[in-house]
Coordinates of C-alpha atoms and ligand atoms in Angstrom, one line a residue:
M1021 CA 0.0 0.0 0.0
R1022 CA 2.7 2.4 0.9
K1023 CA 4.4 1.9 -2.4
L1024 CA 1.2 2.9 -4.3
F1025 CA 0.9 6.1 -2.4
T1026 CA 4.5 7.2 -2.9
S1027 CA 4.3 6.6 -6.6
F1028 CA 1.1 8.5 -6.8
I1029 CA 2.5 11.2 -9.1
S1030 CA 4.6 9.2 -11.3
V1031 CA 2.5 6.1 -11.7
L1032 CA 0.8 6.0 -15.0
M1033 CA -0.9 2.7 -14.7
V1034 CA -1.3 0.5 -11.7
F1035 CA -2.5 -3.0 -11.6
G1036 CA -3.6 -3.9 -8.1
L1037 CA -4.0 -7.2 -6.5
M1038 CA -4.5 -8.4 -3.0
T1039 CA -5.9 -11.8 -3.2
P1040 CA -3.1 -14.2 -2.3
V1041 CA -2.6 -17.1 -4.6
S1042 CA 0.0 -19.8 -4.8
A1043 CA 2.9 -18.6 -7.0
D1044 CA 6.6 -18.8 -6.4
G1045 CA 9.2 -17.0 -8.5
G1046 CA 9.2 -17.4 -12.2
N1047 CA 8.7 -13.7 -12.9
T1048 CA 10.3 -13.1 -16.3
I1049 CA 10.6 -10.6 -19.0
V1050 CA 11.3 -12.3 -22.3
K1051 CA 11.7 -10.4 -25.6
N1052 CA 11.1 -12.4 -28.8
G1053 CA 11.1 -10.4 -32.0
N1054 CA 8.9 -7.5 -31.2
Q1055 CA 6.9 -9.3 -28.5
I1056 CA 7.8 -8.7 -24.9
T1057 CA 6.2 -11.2 -22.6
I1058 CA 6.1 -10.3 -18.9
T1059 CA 5.1 -13.3 -16.9
I1060 CA 4.1 -12.7 -13.3
S1061 CA 3.8 -15.7 -10.9
S1062 CA 4.9 -14.4 -7.5
A1063 CA 4.3 -11.7 -5.0
H1064 CA 5.6 -8.1 -5.3
P1065 CA 6.7 -8.3 -8.9
D1066 CA 6.3 -4.5 -9.5
V1067 CA 7.1 -3.5 -13.0
E1068 CA 8.4 -0.2 -14.2
F1069 CA 8.9 1.6 -17.5
F1070 CA 11.7 4.2 -17.4
L1071 CA 14.1 6.2 -19.6
N1072 CA 17.6 4.8 -19.6
D1073 CA 20.7 6.9 -18.9
S1074 CA 21.3 7.8 -22.5
G1075 CA 17.8 9.3 -22.6
E1076 CA 17.0 7.4 -25.7
D1077 CA 15.5 4.1 -24.8
V1078 CA 12.5 3.1 -22.8
I1079 CA 13.3 0.1 -20.6
V1080 CA 10.9 -2.2 -18.8
R1081 CA 12.1 -4.1 -15.7
F1082 CA 11.0 -5.5 -12.4
A1083 CA 11.3 -2.8 -9.8
T1084 CA 12.5 -5.4 -7.3
G1085 CA 15.7 -5.9 -9.2
E1086 CA 15.0 -9.1 -11.0
P1087 CA 17.4 -9.4 -13.8
N1088 CA 15.5 -9.6 -17.0
E1089 CA 15.1 -6.0 -18.3
T1090 CA 14.7 -5.1 -21.9
V1091 CA 14.4 -2.1 -24.3
V1092 CA 10.8 -1.3 -25.4
D1093 CA 10.8 -0.3 -29.0
A1094 CA 8.0 1.7 -30.6
D1095 CA 6.5 -1.3 -32.4
D1096 CA 6.8 -3.8 -29.5
E1097 CA 3.8 -5.5 -28.0
V1098 CA 4.1 -5.9 -24.3
I1099 CA 2.1 -8.9 -23.0
F1100 CA 1.3 -9.3 -19.3
T1101 CA 0.3 -12.8 -18.4
T1102 CA -0.3 -14.6 -15.2
N1103 CA -0.8 -17.9 -17.1
G1104 CA -4.3 -17.9 -15.7
N1105 CA -3.1 -17.9 -12.1
I1106 CA -4.5 -15.3 -9.8
M1107 CA -1.7 -13.0 -8.8
D1108 CA -0.5 -13.0 -5.3
G1109 CA 0.1 -9.8 -3.4
D1110 CA 0.9 -6.2 -4.1
F1111 CA 1.6 -5.5 -7.7
S1112 CA 1.9 -2.3 -9.7
V1113 CA 3.1 -1.1 -13.1
N1114 CA 4.8 2.3 -12.8
F1115 CA 5.6 4.8 -15.5
N1116 CA 8.7 6.5 -14.2
D1117 CA 8.6 10.3 -13.9
N1118 CA 11.5 10.6 -16.3
L1119 CA 9.2 9.5 -19.1
R1120 CA 7.4 12.9 -18.9
N1121 CA 9.7 14.5 -21.4
L1122 CA 10.4 11.8 -24.0
P1123 CA 12.2 13.1 -27.0
E1124 CA 9.9 11.2 -29.3
P1125 CA 6.4 9.7 -28.8
V1126 CA 6.3 6.1 -27.7
T1127 CA 3.3 3.9 -28.2
L1128 CA 3.0 1.0 -25.8
N1129 CA 0.9 -1.9 -27.1
I1130 CA 0.0 -3.7 -23.9
T1131 CA -1.9 -7.0 -24.0
L1132 CA -3.4 -8.7 -20.9
N1133 CA -3.5 -12.4 -21.5
N1134 CA -5.2 -14.6 -18.9
F1135 CA -4.8 -11.8 -16.5
K1136 CA -6.6 -12.0 -13.2
I1137 CA -7.2 -9.4 -10.6
L1138 CA -9.7 -10.3 -8.0
N1139 CA -12.0 -8.2 -5.9
N1140 CA -10.4 -5.8 -3.5
D1141 CA -11.6 -2.4 -2.6
A1142 CA -8.3 -0.7 -2.5
Y1143 CA -6.7 -1.8 -5.7
Y1144 CA -7.6 -0.8 -9.2
F1145 CA -6.8 -1.1 -12.8
S1146 CA -6.2 2.3 -14.4
T1147 CA -4.4 4.5 -16.8
W1148 CA -5.8 7.6 -15.2
N1149 CA -2.6 9.6 -15.2
H1150 CA -0.5 8.6 -18.2
S1151 CA -2.3 11.1 -20.4
K1152 CA -0.3 13.8 -18.7
F1153 CA 2.8 12.2 -20.2
N1154 CA 1.9 13.5 -23.6
Q1155 CA 4.6 11.5 -25.5
I1156 CA 3.1 8.2 -24.3
N1157 CA 0.2 6.4 -25.9
V1158 CA -1.1 3.2 -24.5
N1159 CA -3.1 0.7 -26.5
M1160 CA -4.6 -2.0 -24.4
T1161 CA -5.8 -5.4 -25.7
L1162 CA -7.2 -8.2 -23.6
I1163 CA -7.1 -11.8 -24.9
G1164 CA -7.7 -15.1 -23.3
E1165 CA -9.8 -15.2 -20.2
N1166 CA -9.2 -12.1 -18.1
E1167 CA -10.9 -11.3 -14.9
I1168 CA -10.8 -7.9 -13.4
S1169 CA -13.0 -7.7 -10.3
V1170 CA -12.8 -4.5 -8.3
G1171 CA -15.0 -3.9 -5.3
G1172 CA -14.7 -0.1 -5.0
T1173 CA -12.9 3.1 -5.9
W1174 CA -9.6 4.3 -4.6
Q1175 CA -8.6 7.9 -4.3
G1176 CA -11.7 8.9 -6.2
R1177 CA -10.8 7.0 -9.3
N1178 CA -12.7 4.3 -11.0
A1179 CA -11.3 0.9 -11.5
L1180 CA -11.3 0.7 -15.3
N1181 CA -10.3 4.1 -16.5
V1182 CA -9.5 4.9 -20.1
P1183 CA -8.3 8.5 -20.5
A1184 CA -9.1 10.5 -23.6
G1185 CA -6.8 9.5 -26.4
S1186 CA -6.2 6.0 -25.1
T1187 CA -7.5 2.9 -26.6
Y1188 CA -8.4 -0.3 -24.9
K1189 CA -9.3 -3.3 -27.0
I1190 CA -11.2 -6.2 -25.6
G1191 CA -10.4 -8.3 -28.5
G1192 CA -9.1 -11.4 -30.0
N1193 CA -11.2 -14.4 -29.1
G1194 CA -10.9 -13.8 -25.4
S1195 CA -13.3 -12.8 -22.8
I1196 CA -13.3 -10.4 -20.0
K1197 CA -15.3 -10.4 -16.8
L1198 CA -15.8 -7.0 -15.4
T1199 CA -17.5 -6.7 -12.1
G1200 CA -17.6 -4.3 -9.2
T1201 CA -17.5 -0.5 -9.7
Y1202 CA -15.7 0.7 -12.7
A1203 CA -16.2 3.2 -15.5
I1204 CA -14.7 4.5 -18.7
A1205 CA -13.6 8.1 -18.4
S1206 CA -15.1 10.5 -20.8
G1207 CA -13.5 10.5 -24.2
G1208 CA -12.0 7.0 -23.8
T1209 CA -12.7 4.3 -26.3
V1210 CA -13.1 0.6 -25.7
Y1211 CA -13.2 -1.5 -28.9
V1212 CA -14.9 -4.8 -28.4
T1213 CA -14.5 -7.1 -31.4
D1214 CA -17.3 -9.4 -32.4
E1215 CA -15.4 -12.4 -31.1
A1216 CA -14.9 -11.0 -27.7
K1217 CA -17.4 -11.9 -25.1
L1218 CA -18.4 -10.1 -21.9
A1219 CA -18.6 -13.0 -19.5
E1220 CA -21.8 -13.8 -17.7
G1221 CA -22.2 -12.0 -14.5
S1222 CA -20.4 -8.9 -15.8
S1223 CA -21.8 -5.4 -15.0
P1224 CA -22.9 -3.3 -18.0
I1225 CA -20.4 -1.0 -19.4
S1226 CA -21.6 2.6 -19.9
N1227 CA -20.1 5.6 -21.5
V1228 CA -18.2 3.5 -24.0
T1229 CA -17.8 3.6 -27.7
L1230 CA -18.3 0.0 -28.7
Y1231 CA -17.0 -1.4 -31.9
N1232 CA -19.4 -3.6 -33.9
H1233 CA -22.1 -3.4 -31.2
S1234 CA -25.0 -1.1 -31.7
N1235 CA -26.6 -1.5 -28.3
N1236 CA -24.4 -0.7 -25.3
D1237 CA -27.1 -2.0 -23.0
S1238 CA -26.8 -5.5 -24.4
W1239 CA -23.5 -5.9 -22.7
G1240 CA -23.8 -8.0 -19.6
K1241 CA -26.9 -9.7 -20.7
K1242 CA -27.7 -12.4 -23.2
I1243 CA -28.9 -11.2 -26.6
E1244 CA -31.8 -13.1 -28.0
L1245 CA -33.1 -13.4 -31.5
N1246 CA -36.4 -11.6 -32.0
S1247 CA -37.2 -12.0 -35.7
I1248 CA -35.7 -12.7 -39.1
A1249 CA -36.6 -11.3 -42.5
F1250 CA -35.5 -11.7 -46.1
V1251 CA -33.7 -8.7 -47.5
D1252 CA -36.0 -9.1 -50.6
A1253 CA -39.5 -10.3 -49.6
N1254 CA -40.4 -10.5 -53.3
K1255 CA -38.2 -11.5 -56.2
E1256 CA -38.9 -12.0 -59.9
L1257 CA -36.5 -14.5 -61.6
N1258 CA -36.1 -15.7 -65.1
V1259 CA -36.0 -19.4 -66.0
G1260 CA -32.4 -20.5 -65.4
D1261 CA -31.5 -17.7 -63.0
D1262 CA -29.8 -18.3 -59.6
Y1263 CA -30.4 -15.8 -56.8
Q1264 CA -28.6 -15.7 -53.5
S1265 CA -31.2 -14.7 -50.9
Q1266 CA -30.1 -12.9 -47.7
I1267 CA -31.6 -12.9 -44.2
N1268 CA -31.6 -9.9 -41.8
Y1269 CA -31.5 -10.9 -38.1
E1270 CA -33.0 -8.7 -35.4
P1271 CA -31.2 -7.8 -33.3
S1272 CA -28.2 -7.9 -35.6
D1273 CA -25.6 -8.4 -32.9
I1274 CA -26.6 -11.8 -31.8
P1275 CA -23.7 -14.2 -31.9
D1276 CA -22.7 -15.5 -35.3
D1277 CA -23.3 -19.1 -34.4
E1278 CA -27.0 -18.2 -33.8
K1279 CA -27.4 -16.7 -37.2
T1280 CA -28.5 -20.0 -38.8
V1281 CA -31.7 -20.9 -40.7
T1282 CA -33.0 -23.8 -42.8
Y1283 CA -34.6 -23.1 -46.2
A1284 CA -37.5 -24.7 -48.0
S1285 CA -39.3 -24.0 -51.3
S1286 CA -43.1 -24.5 -51.5
N1287 CA -42.9 -25.5 -55.1
E1288 CA -39.7 -27.1 -56.1
E1289 CA -40.8 -27.5 -59.7
V1290 CA -40.7 -23.7 -60.0
A1291 CA -37.6 -23.0 -57.9
T1292 CA -35.4 -24.9 -55.5
V1293 CA -33.4 -23.5 -52.6
D1294 CA -30.2 -24.9 -51.2
T1295 CA -28.9 -25.0 -47.6
N1296 CA -27.2 -21.6 -48.1
G1297 CA -30.3 -19.9 -49.4
L1298 CA -29.3 -20.0 -53.1
V1299 CA -32.5 -20.0 -55.2
S1300 CA -32.5 -21.7 -58.6
A1301 CA -35.4 -20.9 -61.0
T1302 CA -36.4 -23.7 -63.3
K1303 CA -40.0 -23.1 -64.6
E1304 CA -42.5 -20.4 -64.9
G1305 CA -44.7 -20.1 -61.8
K1306 CA -44.7 -19.0 -58.2
T1307 CA -43.2 -20.4 -55.1
T1308 CA -42.5 -19.3 -51.5
I1309 CA -39.1 -19.7 -49.9
T1310 CA -39.3 -20.1 -46.2
A1311 CA -36.4 -19.6 -43.8
T1312 CA -36.7 -21.1 -40.3
S1313 CA -34.4 -20.2 -37.4
T1314 CA -32.5 -23.2 -36.1
I1315 CA -32.3 -21.5 -32.7
D1316 CA -36.0 -21.0 -32.5
P1317 CA -38.2 -22.8 -35.1
N1318 CA -41.1 -20.4 -34.3
I1319 CA -39.1 -17.6 -35.9
K1320 CA -39.6 -17.7 -39.7
A1321 CA -39.4 -15.5 -42.8
T1322 CA -40.7 -15.8 -46.3
C1323 CA -39.7 -14.6 -49.8
E1324 CA -42.2 -14.8 -52.7
I1325 CA -40.5 -15.9 -55.8
T1326 CA -42.1 -15.4 -59.3
V1327 CA -40.4 -17.2 -62.1
V1328 CA -41.0 -15.8 -65.6
N1329 CA -39.7 -17.0 -69.0
K1330 CA -38.2 -14.0 -70.7
V1331 CA -36.1 -14.7 -73.8
Y1332 CA -33.4 -12.3 -74.7
S1333 CA -31.6 -13.1 -77.9
V1334 CA -30.4 -11.4 -81.1
S1335 CA -29.1 -12.4 -84.5
V1336 CA -26.3 -10.6 -86.2
T1337 CA -26.1 -10.6 -90.1
P1338 CA -23.5 -10.9 -91.4
S1339 CA -21.5 -11.8 -88.3
K1340 CA -18.3 -11.3 -90.2
I1341 CA -17.5 -8.3 -92.5
T1342 CA -14.3 -7.3 -94.3
L1343 CA -13.6 -3.7 -94.8
P1344 CA -11.8 -2.5 -98.0
T1345 CA -8.1 -2.8 -97.8
V1346 CA -6.5 0.7 -97.6
K1347 CA -3.0 2.2 -97.8
E1348 CA -1.8 4.3 -94.9
G1349 CA -2.9 7.9 -95.3
Y1350 CA -6.1 6.7 -96.9
D1351 CA -9.1 8.9 -97.5
P1352 CA -12.3 8.4 -95.4
Q1353 CA -14.1 5.2 -96.3
D1354 CA -17.7 4.2 -96.9
P1355 CA -18.9 2.0 -94.1
E1356 CA -20.0 -1.6 -94.2
Y1357 CA -23.2 -2.6 -92.5
I1358 CA -24.4 -5.4 -90.2
T1359 CA -28.0 -5.9 -89.0
I1360 CA -28.9 -6.8 -85.4
K1361 CA -32.4 -8.4 -85.1
N1362 CA -34.2 -8.9 -81.8
T1363 CA -35.1 -12.6 -81.9
G1364 CA -36.3 -12.8 -78.3
N1365 CA -39.7 -12.1 -76.7
Q1366 CA -38.7 -8.9 -74.8
T1367 CA -37.8 -5.4 -75.8
I1368 CA -34.1 -4.8 -75.7
L1369 CA -31.9 -1.8 -75.6
L1370 CA -28.7 -1.6 -77.6
E1371 CA -26.0 0.4 -76.0
D1372 CA -24.0 2.8 -78.1
H1373 CA -20.6 1.5 -78.8
G1374 CA -18.0 3.2 -76.7
A1375 CA -14.8 4.6 -78.0
N1376 CA -13.0 2.0 -80.2
P1377 CA -9.4 2.7 -81.2
W1378 CA -9.9 1.3 -84.7
L1379 CA -13.5 1.4 -85.8
I1380 CA -16.3 3.9 -86.0
I1381 CA -19.5 2.1 -85.1
T1382 CA -22.9 3.8 -85.2
L1383 CA -26.4 2.5 -84.7
D1384 CA -29.5 3.7 -86.4
K1385 CA -31.7 2.9 -83.4
N1386 CA -31.2 1.8 -79.8
T1387 CA -34.5 0.3 -78.8
L1388 CA -35.6 -3.0 -80.4
K1389 CA -39.0 -4.6 -79.9
P1390 CA -39.2 -8.3 -80.7
N1391 CA -38.5 -8.9 -84.5
E1392 CA -37.2 -5.3 -85.0
E1393 CA -33.8 -4.7 -86.5
A1394 CA -31.1 -2.1 -86.1
K1395 CA -28.6 -1.2 -88.8
V1396 CA -25.0 -0.9 -87.6
S1397 CA -22.5 1.0 -89.7
I1398 CA -18.9 0.1 -89.3
K1399 CA -15.9 1.8 -90.8
L1400 CA -12.2 2.3 -90.1
K1401 CA -11.1 5.3 -88.1
D1402 CA -9.1 7.7 -90.2
G1403 CA -5.3 7.6 -90.0
L1404 CA -4.7 4.1 -88.8
S1405 CA -1.2 2.8 -89.3
A1406 CA -0.4 -0.6 -90.9
E1407 CA 0.7 -1.8 -87.6
T1408 CA -2.8 -2.0 -86.1
R1409 CA -4.4 -5.4 -85.8
S1410 CA -6.2 -6.7 -88.8
T1411 CA -9.1 -8.7 -87.2
L1412 CA -11.3 -7.3 -84.4
K1413 CA -13.9 -9.2 -82.4
G1414 CA -16.5 -6.5 -81.9
F1415 CA -19.7 -6.6 -79.9
I1416 CA -22.6 -4.4 -79.1
T1417 CA -24.1 -4.8 -75.6
Y1418 CA -27.8 -5.2 -75.3
T1419 CA -29.8 -5.1 -72.1
S1420 CA -33.3 -5.7 -70.9
E1421 CA -35.4 -2.5 -70.3
D1422 CA -34.8 -2.8 -66.5
G1423 CA -31.1 -3.4 -67.1
N1424 CA -31.0 -6.7 -65.3
Y1425 CA -30.3 -8.8 -68.4
R1426 CA -27.1 -8.0 -70.3
D1427 CA -25.5 -9.8 -73.2
H1428 CA -23.6 -9.0 -76.4
A1429 CA -24.4 -9.1 -80.1
R1430 CA -21.0 -10.3 -81.5
F1431 CA -19.4 -9.8 -84.8
E1432 CA -16.0 -9.9 -86.4
V1433 CA -14.4 -7.2 -88.5
T1434 CA -11.5 -7.9 -90.8
Y1435 CA -9.5 -5.1 -92.4
E1436 CA -6.1 -4.3 -93.7
V1437 CA -4.2 -1.1 -93.6
R1438 CA -1.1 -1.5 -95.7
H1439 CA 2.2 0.4 -95.6
D1440 CA 2.8 2.8 -98.5
M1441 CA 5.7 0.7 -99.6
K1442 CA 8.4 1.5 -102.2
Y1443 CA 10.8 -1.3 -103.3
V1444 CA 14.5 -0.2 -103.3
E1445 CA 16.9 -2.5 -105.2
A1446 CA 20.1 -3.8 -103.8
K1447 CA 23.1 -1.7 -104.8
D1448 CA 26.8 -2.5 -104.4
A1449 CA 29.0 -0.2 -102.4
T1450 CA 31.7 1.6 -104.4
H1451 CA 34.7 3.5 -103.4
L1452 CA 32.7 6.7 -103.5
E1453 CA 29.2 5.7 -102.4
D1454 CA 27.4 3.5 -99.8
G1455 CA 25.5 0.5 -101.2
N1456 CA 22.5 -1.2 -99.7
I1457 CA 20.7 -4.5 -99.6
A1458 CA 17.3 -4.7 -101.2
Y1459 CA 14.5 -3.3 -98.9
W1460 CA 11.1 -1.8 -98.7
Y1461 CA 10.5 1.7 -97.4
C1462 CA 7.2 3.1 -96.1
E1463 CA 7.2 6.9 -96.5
Y1464 CA 4.1 7.2 -94.3
C1465 CA 5.8 5.5 -91.4
D1466 CA 9.3 6.4 -92.4
K1467 CA 10.3 2.8 -91.7
Y1468 CA 12.4 0.2 -93.5
F1469 CA 11.3 -3.4 -93.9
K1470 CA 12.8 -6.6 -95.2
D1471 CA 9.5 -7.6 -96.8
G1472 CA 6.7 -5.9 -98.7
A1473 CA 4.1 -6.8 -96.1
G1474 CA 6.1 -4.9 -93.5
R1475 CA 6.5 -7.8 -91.0
N1476 CA 10.2 -7.4 -90.5
E1477 CA 11.4 -3.9 -89.8
F1478 CA 15.0 -3.0 -89.8
T1479 CA 17.0 0.0 -89.3
L1480 CA 18.7 2.2 -91.9
K1481 CA 22.0 1.1 -90.4
D1482 CA 21.2 -2.5 -91.0
L1483 CA 20.5 -2.1 -94.7
I1484 CA 23.4 0.2 -95.6
I1485 CA 26.6 -1.4 -97.0
P1486 CA 29.3 1.2 -96.2
K1487 CA 31.3 2.5 -99.1
L1488 CA 34.5 0.6 -99.8
T1489 CA 37.8 1.7 -98.2
E1490 CA 39.9 0.6 -101.2
H1491 CA 39.8 1.3 -105.0
T1492 CA 37.5 -1.2 -106.7
A1493 CA 36.7 -1.9 -110.3
D1494 CA 33.7 0.1 -111.2
G1495 CA 32.1 -2.4 -113.6
S1496 CA 33.0 -0.6 -116.8
G1497 CA 35.3 -3.6 -117.8
W1498 CA 38.8 -3.4 -119.1
H1499 CA 40.3 -0.4 -120.6
S1500 CA 43.4 -0.8 -122.8
D1501 CA 46.0 0.7 -125.1
E1502 CA 48.5 -1.0 -127.3
T1503 CA 50.7 -2.3 -124.5
S1504 CA 48.6 -2.7 -121.4
H1505 CA 45.1 -3.0 -119.9
W1506 CA 43.5 -1.7 -116.7
N1507 CA 40.2 -1.2 -114.7
T1508 CA 39.0 2.1 -113.4
C1509 CA 37.7 2.9 -109.9
E1510 CA 34.7 5.2 -109.6
C1511 CA 37.1 7.8 -108.2
G1512 CA 39.0 7.8 -111.5
E1513 CA 42.0 5.8 -110.2
K1514 CA 43.5 3.2 -112.6
I1515 CA 43.8 -0.3 -111.0
N1516 CA 44.9 -3.8 -112.0
E1517 CA 47.1 -2.3 -114.7
A1518 CA 49.3 -4.9 -116.6
V1519 CA 50.8 -5.5 -120.0
H1520 CA 48.7 -7.6 -122.4
T1521 CA 49.3 -11.3 -122.4
Y1522 CA 48.9 -12.1 -126.1
A1523 CA 48.2 -15.4 -127.7
W1524 CA 47.8 -16.2 -131.3
V1525 CA 44.4 -16.9 -132.7
T1526 CA 44.0 -18.4 -136.2
D1527 CA 41.2 -16.8 -138.2
K1528 CA 41.8 -18.9 -141.3
E1529 CA 44.1 -21.8 -141.9
A1530 CA 46.5 -21.7 -144.7
T1531 CA 46.4 -24.4 -147.4
A1532 CA 48.8 -25.5 -150.1
T1533 CA 47.3 -23.0 -152.4
E1534 CA 45.9 -20.2 -150.1
T1535 CA 47.3 -18.0 -147.4
G1536 CA 45.6 -18.0 -144.0
L1537 CA 45.0 -15.3 -141.4
K1538 CA 45.9 -15.0 -137.7
H1539 CA 46.1 -12.3 -135.0
E1540 CA 47.3 -11.8 -131.5
E1541 CA 44.7 -11.3 -128.8
C1542 CA 45.1 -10.5 -125.0
S1543 CA 43.7 -13.4 -122.9
I1544 CA 42.8 -11.0 -120.1
C1545 CA 41.2 -8.0 -121.7
G1546 CA 40.6 -9.3 -125.3
H1547 CA 42.7 -6.6 -126.9
V1548 CA 43.3 -7.5 -130.5
K1549 CA 46.3 -6.7 -132.6
E1550 CA 46.1 -6.3 -136.4
A1551 CA 45.8 -9.6 -138.3
V1552 CA 48.8 -11.1 -140.2
E1553 CA 48.9 -13.5 -143.1
I1554 CA 49.8 -17.1 -142.8
P1555 CA 51.8 -18.2 -145.9
V1556 CA 50.8 -21.1 -148.1
L1557 CA 52.0 -24.5 -146.9
E1558 CA 54.9 -26.3 -148.5
D1559 CA 54.5 -29.9 -149.8
T1560 CA 56.4 -31.6 -147.0
E1561 CA 54.1 -30.0 -144.5
V1562 CA 51.0 -31.6 -146.1
Q1563 CA 51.3 -35.0 -144.5
T1564 CA 47.9 -35.4 -143.1
P1565 CA 45.1 -34.2 -145.3
E1566 CA 42.8 -33.3 -142.4
T1567 CA 44.5 -31.5 -139.6
S1568 CA 43.3 -30.2 -136.4
D1569 CA 44.9 -29.3 -133.1
T1570 CA 43.6 -32.3 -131.4
G1571 CA 44.3 -34.6 -134.3
I1572 CA 47.9 -33.7 -134.6
V1573 CA 48.4 -33.6 -130.8
G1574 CA 46.7 -37.0 -130.5
V1575 CA 49.2 -38.5 -133.0
Y1576 CA 52.1 -37.1 -131.1
V1577 CA 50.8 -38.2 -127.8
S1578 CA 50.2 -41.7 -128.9
L1579 CA 53.6 -41.9 -130.6
L1580 CA 55.7 -40.3 -127.8
S1581 CA 53.6 -41.0 -124.7
A1582 CA 54.4 -37.4 -123.8
S1583 CA 54.1 -35.9 -120.5
A1584 CA 51.8 -32.9 -120.0
L1585 CA 54.8 -30.6 -120.2
L1586 CA 55.9 -32.1 -123.4
L1587 CA 52.5 -31.9 -124.9
F1588 CA 52.4 -28.2 -124.1
V1589 CA 55.7 -27.6 -125.8
L1590 CA 54.6 -29.6 -128.8
K1591 CA 51.3 -27.8 -129.0
R1592 CA 53.1 -24.4 -128.9
K1593 CA 55.4 -25.6 -131.5
Y1594 CA 52.7 -26.7 -133.9
K1595 CA 50.9 -23.5 -133.5
K1596 CA 53.9 -21.5 -134.5
I1597 CA 54.5 -23.7 -137.5
G1598 CA 50.8 -23.5 -138.4
Ligands
LIG2799 ZN1 3.8 2.4 -93.1
LIG2800 ZN1 38.8 4.6 -106.0
LIG2801 ZN1 45.1 -7.0 -122.2

């Protein structure tokens, strides 16, 4: 008791306990990741939060000098647990006075897990004062089975005191038993999750903002189901439709496990209902779906289902169209048309086609009664490039008049936008000019392609053959004078210059009575010297009446078995004689 009084100013939060319970030692502070678990099993295990010497870290430790102390970081969760045991003796949690002027705000996330404080009129559970330490925020969560039972007030303060700006969460799947005299200070908030339960025998909580609970008064007493109702009491369905029905429970904050009903359909030929309330319409007619509470079979709700047979359908003619092929930069086109006919038994509404990147689609009417038709005009947008797609799956959405039915009239549009191609022939590079490989060029796109269809683009760099670094014959053939021949390079330079390599060519053989004719000709460039006469043959030379190169050579070869070298020599010799 004395300890509590002396720490009156500096104590932010005090947990009090007087009921003695068996517990010996085992008080520990264990940090694991960002979870600090403070287990209290014995008497007098006062805990304090204080600023360390460097003035930077908040430390939590046992005030009685037990060894495990640890730094509390901003995102740590501090869990107090008694392991379900009732604490024994005098216990407090102090916020040291040096925490008044923290350099930075600190949020303490404190969880009470299986925390038990039993009835005593002098002890309390409070954060009444920590709001004066304006750099400290305390979030409190209770999980497991906690029991805080306080018989009275102490120093004018209530037992469960949540200052403005603080948050207590009674959450998780735990429960809390609050008895005795306690209150929530004005401005405080207690969040109570759906899973948390206020144990039986608790006193009502007042002046509290409750999360997920609409009726504060319901705390502390059992909530009972009053009635159920379908969200839609009447529903029209089409043959083949499924409809998920929904039930409202009154009051809405009954426990989830009490929000259960069974379903039945009065005419299963018209519509069936499954255990989850999913209604399936099968035939025209009427049926009543009944939901019955499994908690109280006297509580029922009904939904009247009317099944109709509305047919929504269209035909599209033709369903595929081909627009005229165009070249890039084309002039505006005439449209092609398709017809949409309402082939169902209900009026339908055609939706105007939204922005389409490639096509201009317009409708001559939007409302179609059964058997009526709409004319749809389709043409290419202006200025499309050849690189747009060539086939489009288009559709026009149609709906029922009430908008509940929605489907598409589908069609396919094929078109082609071609590049404005020019073929450029291959050209060899010369010493003066770049050459190029053959390519196609589209002036509209300013792009180069390997093919006329424009499938394979390539860069200007890829198609250029750089001009030659050395002189190269320019293709004008051999040039010659009396003694030599040469080629020319485009730059004017003479190259490959050499003297002619002449060989004799016989224009006309000489005979015994007539002279022949022969001339010298360059075997490289074909330069021809003036012809000279071959004298008439003398008698001794006319040995073989019919002579020819091969004939004579053949005789020599067979006679002498000459080597190739010899043959060459002989041949030369013969020619000279001839
Ligand atoms: Zn192009
Ligand atoms: Zn040259
Ligand atoms: Zn020559």
